[in-house]
Coordinates of C-alpha atoms and ligand atoms in Angstrom, one line a residue:
X16 CA 22.7 -66.3 7.1
X17 CA 22.9 -63.0 9.0
X18 CA 26.3 -61.7 10.0
X19 CA 26.6 -59.8 13.2
X20 CA 29.8 -57.9 13.9
X21 CA 31.0 -57.9 17.4
X22 CA 33.8 -55.9 19.1
X23 CA 35.6 -57.0 22.2
X24 CA 37.3 -54.9 24.9
X25 CA 39.8 -57.3 26.6
X26 CA 41.1 -60.8 25.7
X27 CA 42.4 -62.2 29.0
X28 CA 40.9 -65.1 31.0
X29 CA 37.3 -64.3 30.2
X30 CA 37.8 -62.8 26.7
X31 CA 39.9 -65.8 25.5
X32 CA 37.1 -68.1 26.9
X33 CA 34.5 -66.2 24.8
X34 CA 36.6 -66.7 21.7
X35 CA 36.9 -70.4 22.4
X36 CA 33.2 -70.8 23.0
X37 CA 32.4 -68.8 19.9
X38 CA 34.7 -71.0 17.8
X39 CA 33.3 -74.2 19.3
X40 CA 29.7 -73.2 19.0
X41 CA 29.9 -71.6 15.5
X42 CA 28.1 -74.3 13.6
X43 CA 25.4 -74.8 16.2
X44 CA 24.7 -71.1 16.4
X45 CA 24.5 -70.8 12.6
X46 CA 22.2 -73.8 12.4
X47 CA 19.8 -72.8 15.2
X48 CA 19.8 -69.0 14.8
X49 CA 21.0 -68.5 11.2
X50 CA 23.6 -66.1 12.5
X51 CA 27.3 -65.9 12.1
X52 CA 29.4 -63.7 14.5
X53 CA 32.2 -61.8 13.0
X54 CA 34.7 -60.8 15.7
X55 CA 35.7 -57.6 14.0
X56 CA 38.2 -56.0 16.5
X57 CA 39.6 -56.7 19.9
X58 CA 41.0 -53.9 22.0
X59 CA 43.7 -55.0 24.5
X60 CA 46.4 -53.3 26.4
X61 CA 49.3 -55.1 24.7
X62 CA 48.2 -55.7 21.1
X63 CA 51.4 -57.4 20.1
X64 CA 51.4 -60.0 23.0
X65 CA 51.5 -63.7 21.9
X66 CA 48.2 -65.1 23.2
X67 CA 48.3 -68.8 22.4
X68 CA 44.6 -68.8 21.4
X69 CA 43.5 -72.1 19.9
X70 CA 41.5 -70.4 17.1
X71 CA 42.0 -70.7 13.4
X72 CA 40.3 -67.4 12.4
X73 CA 42.4 -64.3 11.9
X74 CA 41.8 -61.8 14.7
X75 CA 42.4 -58.1 14.6
X76 CA 43.9 -56.7 17.8
X77 CA 44.2 -53.0 18.5
X78 CA 45.6 -51.0 21.4
X79 CA 42.9 -48.3 21.0
X80 CA 39.5 -48.9 22.6
X81 CA 38.1 -46.2 20.3
X82 CA 38.7 -48.4 17.3
X83 CA 36.1 -50.8 18.6
X84 CA 33.5 -48.5 20.1
X85 CA 33.5 -46.1 17.2
X86 CA 33.5 -48.7 14.4
X87 CA 30.0 -48.2 12.8
X88 CA 29.9 -51.8 11.6
X89 CA 30.1 -53.2 15.1
X90 CA 26.6 -53.9 16.6
X91 CA 27.6 -55.5 19.9
X92 CA 30.5 -54.7 22.2
X93 CA 31.6 -57.3 24.8
X94 CA 33.5 -55.6 27.6
X95 CA 35.8 -58.1 29.4
X96 CA 38.8 -55.9 30.3
X97 CA 37.8 -54.7 33.8
X98 CA 38.7 -51.2 35.1
X99 CA 36.1 -48.7 36.3
X100 CA 36.6 -45.3 34.7
X101 CA 37.9 -46.5 31.3
X102 CA 35.2 -49.2 31.0
X103 CA 32.5 -46.7 32.1
X104 CA 33.6 -44.2 29.4
X105 CA 33.9 -46.9 26.8
X106 CA 30.5 -48.4 27.5
X107 CA 28.8 -45.0 27.6
X108 CA 30.4 -44.2 24.2
X109 CA 29.4 -47.6 22.7
X110 CA 25.8 -47.1 23.9
X111 CA 25.5 -43.6 22.5
X112 CA 26.9 -44.9 19.3
X113 CA 23.9 -47.3 19.2
X114 CA 25.7 -50.5 20.2
X115 CA 24.4 -53.1 22.6
X116 CA 26.8 -54.0 25.4
X117 CA 27.6 -57.1 27.3
X118 CA 29.9 -56.8 30.3
X119 CA 31.4 -59.1 33.0
X120 CA 32.5 -56.1 35.0
X121 CA 30.9 -56.2 38.5
X122 CA 32.6 -53.2 39.8
X123 CA 31.2 -51.1 37.0
X124 CA 27.7 -52.5 37.3
X125 CA 27.6 -52.3 41.1
X126 CA 28.7 -48.7 41.0
X127 CA 27.3 -47.4 37.7
X128 CA 24.7 -50.0 36.8
X129 CA 21.6 -47.8 37.2
X130 CA 23.2 -45.0 35.1
X131 CA 24.2 -47.4 32.3
X132 CA 20.8 -49.1 32.3
X133 CA 19.1 -45.7 31.9
X134 CA 21.5 -44.7 29.1
X135 CA 20.9 -48.0 27.3
X136 CA 17.1 -47.5 27.7
X137 CA 17.4 -44.0 26.3
X138 CA 19.4 -45.2 23.3
X139 CA 17.2 -48.3 22.7
X140 CA 20.1 -50.8 23.0
X141 CA 20.6 -53.8 25.2
X142 CA 22.8 -54.0 28.3
X143 CA 23.4 -57.4 29.8
X144 CA 25.8 -58.5 32.5
X145 CA 25.1 -62.1 33.5
X146 CA 28.8 -62.9 34.0
X147 CA 29.2 -60.2 36.6
X148 CA 27.8 -62.3 39.4
X149 CA 28.7 -65.9 40.2
X150 CA 30.6 -66.6 37.0
X151 CA 28.8 -69.5 35.1
X152 CA 25.6 -69.6 37.2
X153 CA 22.7 -67.9 35.3
X154 CA 21.5 -66.3 38.5
X155 CA 20.6 -62.8 37.1
X156 CA 18.4 -64.4 34.5
X157 CA 16.7 -66.5 37.2
X158 CA 16.0 -63.3 39.3
X159 CA 15.0 -61.2 36.3
X160 CA 12.9 -63.8 34.5
X161 CA 12.0 -67.0 36.4
X162 CA 11.3 -65.2 39.7
X163 CA 10.1 -61.9 38.2
X164 CA 6.6 -62.3 39.7
X165 CA 7.7 -63.8 43.0
X166 CA 8.5 -61.8 46.1
X167 CA 12.1 -62.3 47.1
X168 CA 12.7 -61.9 50.8
X169 CA 16.3 -63.1 51.2
X170 CA 19.5 -64.1 49.4
X171 CA 22.4 -66.0 50.9
X172 CA 25.4 -67.0 48.9
X173 CA 29.0 -67.7 48.2
X174 CA 29.8 -65.4 45.3
X175 CA 33.5 -65.1 45.3
X176 CA 35.3 -68.1 43.8
X177 CA 38.8 -67.0 44.9
X178 CA 37.9 -66.7 48.6
X179 CA 36.0 -70.0 48.5
X180 CA 38.9 -71.7 46.7
X181 CA 41.4 -70.4 49.3
X182 CA 39.4 -71.4 52.4
X183 CA 38.6 -74.8 50.8
X184 CA 42.3 -75.4 50.1
X185 CA 43.3 -74.4 53.6
X186 CA 40.7 -76.8 55.0
X187 CA 41.1 -79.8 52.7
X188 CA 44.7 -79.7 51.6
X189 CA 46.1 -77.8 54.6
X190 CA 47.6 -75.4 52.1
X191 CA 48.7 -72.0 53.4
X192 CA 46.7 -68.9 52.7
X193 CA 49.5 -67.5 50.5
X194 CA 49.9 -70.7 48.5
X195 CA 46.2 -71.1 47.9
X196 CA 45.8 -67.5 46.8
X197 CA 48.7 -67.9 44.3
X198 CA 47.0 -71.0 42.9
X199 CA 43.7 -69.2 42.5
X200 CA 45.5 -66.4 40.7
X201 CA 47.3 -68.8 38.3
X202 CA 44.0 -70.5 37.5
X203 CA 42.5 -67.2 36.4
X204 CA 40.0 -66.9 39.2
X205 CA 41.3 -63.8 41.0
X206 CA 40.8 -60.2 40.1
X207 CA 43.7 -58.3 38.6
X208 CA 44.1 -56.9 42.1
X209 CA 43.3 -59.9 44.3
X210 CA 42.8 -57.6 47.3
X211 CA 39.3 -57.1 45.8
X212 CA 38.7 -60.8 46.3
X213 CA 40.2 -61.4 49.7
X214 CA 38.8 -58.2 51.3
X215 CA 35.3 -58.9 50.3
X216 CA 35.1 -56.0 47.8
X217 CA 34.2 -58.2 44.8
X218 CA 31.6 -60.0 46.9
X219 CA 30.1 -56.7 48.0
X220 CA 29.8 -55.6 44.3
X221 CA 28.0 -58.8 43.5
X222 CA 25.7 -58.5 46.5
X223 CA 24.8 -55.0 45.3
X224 CA 24.0 -56.3 41.8
X225 CA 21.9 -59.2 43.2
X226 CA 20.1 -56.7 45.4
X227 CA 19.3 -54.4 42.4
X228 CA 17.5 -57.3 40.8
X229 CA 16.0 -59.1 43.8
X230 CA 14.9 -56.0 45.8
X231 CA 15.1 -53.2 43.3
X232 CA 17.7 -51.6 45.7
X233 CA 21.3 -50.6 45.1
X234 CA 23.3 -51.2 48.2
X235 CA 25.2 -48.2 49.5
X236 CA 28.7 -49.7 49.2
X237 CA 30.3 -46.9 51.1
X238 CA 28.3 -47.7 54.2
X239 CA 28.2 -51.4 53.8
X240 CA 30.2 -53.1 56.6
X241 CA 32.2 -55.9 55.0
X242 CA 34.9 -58.4 56.1
X243 CA 37.3 -60.4 53.9
X244 CA 38.9 -63.7 54.5
X245 CA 42.4 -62.3 55.3
X246 CA 41.8 -62.8 59.0
X247 CA 40.7 -66.4 58.8
X248 CA 43.4 -68.6 60.2
X249 CA 44.1 -72.4 59.9
X250 CA 43.4 -72.6 63.6
X251 CA 39.9 -71.1 63.0
X252 CA 39.2 -73.5 60.2
X253 CA 40.4 -76.6 62.2
X254 CA 38.6 -75.4 65.3
X255 CA 35.3 -75.0 63.4
X256 CA 35.7 -78.5 62.1
X257 CA 35.9 -79.8 65.7
X258 CA 32.5 -78.3 66.3
X259 CA 31.0 -79.6 63.0
X260 CA 31.2 -76.2 61.4
X261 CA 32.9 -74.9 58.1
X262 CA 33.9 -71.4 57.5
X263 CA 32.6 -69.9 54.3
X264 CA 32.9 -66.5 52.6
X265 CA 29.3 -65.4 52.5
X266 CA 27.0 -62.6 51.3
X267 CA 23.6 -62.2 52.8
X268 CA 20.7 -59.8 52.2
X269 CA 17.4 -60.2 54.1
X270 CA 14.4 -58.0 53.7
X271 CA 12.2 -57.3 56.7
X272 CA 9.5 -54.7 56.2
X273 CA 11.4 -51.8 54.6
X274 CA 14.8 -52.7 55.9
X275 CA 17.5 -54.7 54.1
X276 CA 19.8 -56.5 56.5
X277 CA 23.2 -57.3 54.9
X278 CA 26.4 -59.1 55.6
X279 CA 29.6 -59.6 53.5
X280 CA 32.2 -61.7 55.3
X281 CA 33.2 -65.2 56.6
X282 CA 30.5 -67.1 58.5
X283 CA 30.4 -70.6 60.0
X284 CA 27.9 -73.1 58.7
X285 CA 26.8 -76.5 60.1
X286 CA 27.2 -79.5 57.7
X287 CA 23.5 -79.6 56.9
X288 CA 23.6 -76.1 55.5
X289 CA 23.8 -76.4 51.6
X290 CA 26.7 -73.9 51.6
X291 CA 28.9 -76.2 53.7
X292 CA 29.3 -78.4 50.6
X293 CA 30.1 -75.7 48.1
X294 CA 33.9 -76.0 47.7
X295 CA 36.8 -74.7 45.6
X296 CA 35.8 -72.2 42.9
X297 CA 32.1 -73.2 43.2
X298 CA 29.6 -70.5 44.0
X299 CA 26.0 -70.9 45.2
X300 CA 23.1 -68.6 45.8
X301 CA 20.1 -69.5 47.9
X302 CA 17.1 -67.4 47.1
X303 CA 14.1 -67.3 49.5
X304 CA 10.9 -66.1 47.9
X305 CA 7.2 -66.2 48.8
X306 CA 6.0 -68.7 46.2
X307 CA 9.0 -71.0 45.9
X308 CA 10.5 -71.0 49.4
X309 CA 14.2 -71.5 49.2
X310 CA 15.8 -72.4 45.9
X311 CA 19.5 -72.9 45.2
X312 CA 21.6 -72.2 42.2
X313 CA 25.2 -73.6 42.2
X314 CA 28.1 -73.9 39.8
X315 CA 31.5 -72.6 38.9
X316 CA 31.9 -69.0 40.1
X317 CA 34.9 -68.0 38.1
X318 CA 37.3 -69.1 35.4
X319 CA 37.6 -68.8 31.7
X320 CA 34.9 -71.0 30.1
X321 CA 32.3 -70.9 32.9
X322 CA 32.3 -67.1 32.8
X323 CA 32.5 -67.0 29.0
X324 CA 29.4 -69.2 29.0
X325 CA 27.4 -66.4 30.7
X326 CA 28.8 -63.9 28.2
X327 CA 27.6 -66.2 25.4
X328 CA 24.1 -66.5 26.9
X329 CA 23.9 -62.7 26.9
X330 CA 25.3 -62.6 23.4
X331 CA 22.5 -64.9 22.2
X332 CA 19.9 -62.9 24.1
X333 CA 21.0 -59.7 22.4
X334 CA 21.2 -61.4 19.0
X335 CA 17.6 -62.7 19.3
X336 CA 16.5 -59.1 20.1
X337 CA 18.4 -57.8 17.0
X338 CA 16.7 -60.5 14.8
X339 CA 13.3 -59.8 16.2
X340 CA 13.8 -56.1 16.2
X341 CA 13.2 -56.0 20.0
X342 CA 16.4 -54.4 21.0
X343 CA 16.5 -52.2 24.1
X344 CA 16.2 -54.3 27.2
X345 CA 18.4 -54.8 30.3
X346 CA 18.5 -56.6 33.6
X347 CA 16.9 -54.0 35.8
X348 CA 14.2 -53.1 38.3
X349 CA 13.2 -49.7 39.5
X350 CA 14.8 -48.7 42.8
X351 CA 12.7 -47.9 45.8
X352 CA 13.3 -46.6 49.3
X353 CA 14.6 -49.5 51.4
X354 CA 16.7 -48.7 54.4
X355 CA 19.9 -50.7 55.1
X356 CA 21.3 -52.2 58.2
X357 CA 23.9 -54.7 59.1
X358 CA 22.7 -58.3 59.7
X359 CA 24.9 -58.1 62.8
X360 CA 22.3 -55.8 64.4
X361 CA 20.0 -58.8 64.6
X362 CA 20.3 -61.6 67.2
X363 CA 22.8 -64.2 66.0
X364 CA 24.7 -67.2 67.4
X365 CA 28.5 -67.1 66.9
X366 CA 31.4 -69.4 66.6
X367 CA 34.5 -68.0 68.4
X368 CA 38.1 -68.9 68.6
X369 CA 40.1 -67.7 71.5
X370 CA 43.9 -67.6 71.6
X371 CA 46.9 -66.0 73.3
X372 CA 45.9 -66.0 76.9
X373 CA 47.1 -63.4 79.4
X374 CA 44.9 -64.4 82.3
X375 CA 43.4 -67.6 83.7
X376 CA 42.4 -69.6 80.7
X377 CA 40.8 -72.3 82.8
X378 CA 37.9 -69.9 83.4
X379 CA 36.7 -70.2 79.7
X380 CA 33.5 -72.3 80.2
X381 CA 29.7 -71.9 79.9
X382 CA 29.6 -71.8 83.8
X383 CA 31.8 -68.7 83.9
X384 CA 30.5 -67.0 80.7
X385 CA 26.7 -67.0 80.6
X386 CA 26.6 -66.3 76.9
X387 CA 28.7 -69.3 75.9
X388 CA 26.8 -72.5 75.1
X389 CA 29.6 -74.9 74.1
X390 CA 33.3 -74.8 74.7
X391 CA 36.0 -77.2 73.3
X392 CA 39.7 -76.9 74.2
X393 CA 42.4 -78.1 71.8
X394 CA 45.9 -77.6 73.0
X395 CA 45.9 -73.9 74.0
X396 CA 43.0 -72.8 71.9
X397 CA 39.4 -72.6 72.8
X398 CA 36.6 -73.0 70.3
X399 CA 33.1 -71.9 71.4
X400 CA 29.6 -71.6 70.2
X401 CA 27.5 -68.9 71.8
X402 CA 23.8 -68.7 72.7
X403 CA 21.6 -66.5 70.5
X404 CA 23.1 -63.0 71.3
X405 CA 21.8 -59.5 70.7
X406 CA 24.4 -57.0 69.4
X407 CA 24.7 -55.6 73.0
X408 CA 25.2 -59.1 74.5
X409 CA 27.9 -59.9 71.9
X410 CA 29.7 -56.6 72.9
X411 CA 29.3 -57.6 76.5
X412 CA 30.9 -61.0 75.8
X413 CA 33.7 -59.4 73.9
X414 CA 34.5 -57.0 76.8
X415 CA 34.4 -59.8 79.3
X416 CA 36.8 -62.0 77.3
X417 CA 39.1 -59.0 76.7
X418 CA 40.4 -59.4 80.3
X419 CA 42.1 -62.7 79.7
X420 CA 42.4 -63.3 75.9
X421 CA 44.3 -61.2 73.4
X422 CA 42.9 -62.7 70.2
X423 CA 39.2 -63.5 69.7
X424 CA 37.7 -64.2 66.2
X425 CA 33.9 -64.1 65.9
X426 CA 32.0 -65.8 63.0
X427 CA 28.2 -65.5 62.7
X428 CA 26.7 -69.0 62.5
X429 CA 24.2 -69.7 59.7
X430 CA 21.8 -72.5 60.4
Ligands
NDP14 N1 38.4 -64.1 35.7 C1 37.2 -64.5 36.1 O1 36.9 -65.7 36.4 C2 36.1 -63.5 36.0 C3 36.3 -62.2 35.6 N2 35.2 -61.3 35.6 C4 35.4 -60.0 35.2 O2 35.8 -60.0 33.8 C5 36.6 -58.9 33.5 C6 37.9 -59.4 32.9 O3 38.5 -60.3 33.8 P1 39.7 -61.3 33.3 O4 39.5 -61.8 32.0 O5 39.9 -62.2 34.4 O6 40.9 -60.2 33.3 P2 42.4 -60.4 32.6 O7 43.3 -59.6 33.4 O8 42.7 -61.8 32.4 O9 42.2 -59.7 31.2 C7 42.0 -58.4 31.0 C8 42.0 -58.1 29.5 O10 41.7 -56.7 29.3 C9 42.8 -56.1 28.6 N3 42.9 -54.7 29.1 C10 43.1 -54.4 30.4 N4 43.1 -53.0 30.5 C11 42.9 -52.5 29.3 C12 42.8 -51.2 28.8 N5 43.0 -50.2 29.5 N6 42.6 -51.1 27.4 C13 42.4 -52.2 26.6 N7 42.5 -53.5 27.1 C14 42.7 -53.6 28.4 C15 44.0 -56.9 28.8 O11 44.9 -56.7 27.8 P3 46.3 -57.5 27.6 O12 45.9 -58.9 27.4 O13 47.0 -56.9 26.4 O14 47.1 -57.3 28.9 C16 43.4 -58.3 28.9 O15 43.3 -58.8 27.6 C17 36.9 -58.2 34.8 O16 35.9 -57.1 34.9 C18 36.6 -59.2 35.8 O17 36.1 -58.7 37.1 C19 33.9 -61.7 35.9 C20 33.7 -63.0 36.2 C21 34.7 -64.0 36.4
LIG15 N1 37.6 -62.8 41.1 C1 36.2 -63.3 40.9 C2 36.0 -63.7 39.5 C3 34.6 -63.9 39.2 O1 33.8 -63.0 39.4 C4 36.0 -64.5 41.9 O2 37.0 -65.1 42.4 O3 34.8 -64.8 42.1

């Protein structure tokens, strides 16, 4: 039996899930791989906190990250604490100390992934981050292994469990936005700062990581236009339903020639779109590629054990490399020169909700507004579907409506 010493940074929602799965899978791992994992040290912020872990083994907690990353007996470091600068420094140090690293930290990988990949390559250690996108769905392995020889032309997905949970609860249970978000937080789905979930920041990080693997291109997050779900109202959700649509928090990247068209924000989807039925904390990624056409990958996008399962699959991948002396691989592709543009620059159809009338609301009809295709009135709100509009036509419609309506919400419609 080979013993591999592992150090962990963090023992919250994901970290405790990793310990549970390690404990549960101990015998199976020993039997199939002949390996026993020794969790040597766990660095946390509050080492004396009572954790209620359902684990028989003695665990050694420390308040010092250095005690983990500088321990010469530790071969693999699992980073599940979050943060950007601290995690970056810790992982750099762990790698230069010759340790392979597994992380669930999407912010870090989206912003510093290429640098860490290069460092891991230079130091001949592994760097894996399956848990950083779509929680329990093994989407990075699919992109990096199963589709490695295919040409990916587009990605469309729901990759933030918290946002999807909130919009689903507002639609199905008629819960308020605030209640649903609190529930997502108590279930361990939300980020330490939930603004990252609801403002689309977390989804943008994940789109950037997906894009690194699918297109070899790191999205410029400073220039990326993104929207969150904070502006989505119950009125919008109910109005969409009247027209057979559902509002979903989406990410999109479509490659056309040398341009990547991106979107991060709420969209409206018809019932036949597979994303319409992805509810609660579920995530889904639809990948369009030349050989396969469109394939879909769905599952729990956040939460303790689903995310820990992705960490475990990375842990076993690194372990196999250690056993076979093949250490020194990562999820990565070389970056090339692709331009970026907003998907909103392409012609799209939109779902709109109109409220708070200051003019003659009876005028809202396809007869009076040439760009509107369908209009339904419910009490004092109007719900509309537009024709296919260029960006200029959309702006024209917005200005025309500005005369009589003080609140207009636009959602791109995905077929
Ligand atoms: N929750 C989820 O569903 C998912 C989370 N992720 C990512 O996984 C990572 C962890 O998330 P999650 O488990 O939810 O977070 P939690 O807030 O539940 O846990 C964070 C853990 O890290 C420890 N920690 C925080 N800061 C420090 C520090 N400066 N030094 C040492 N330890 C520290 C905390 O210590 P203490 O316990 O003492 O406070 C805690 O144990 C994040 O990067 C997150 O984005 C990825 C996919 C899904
Ligand atoms: N906060 C994230 C956690 C997983 O990445 C989410 O809600 O998706």
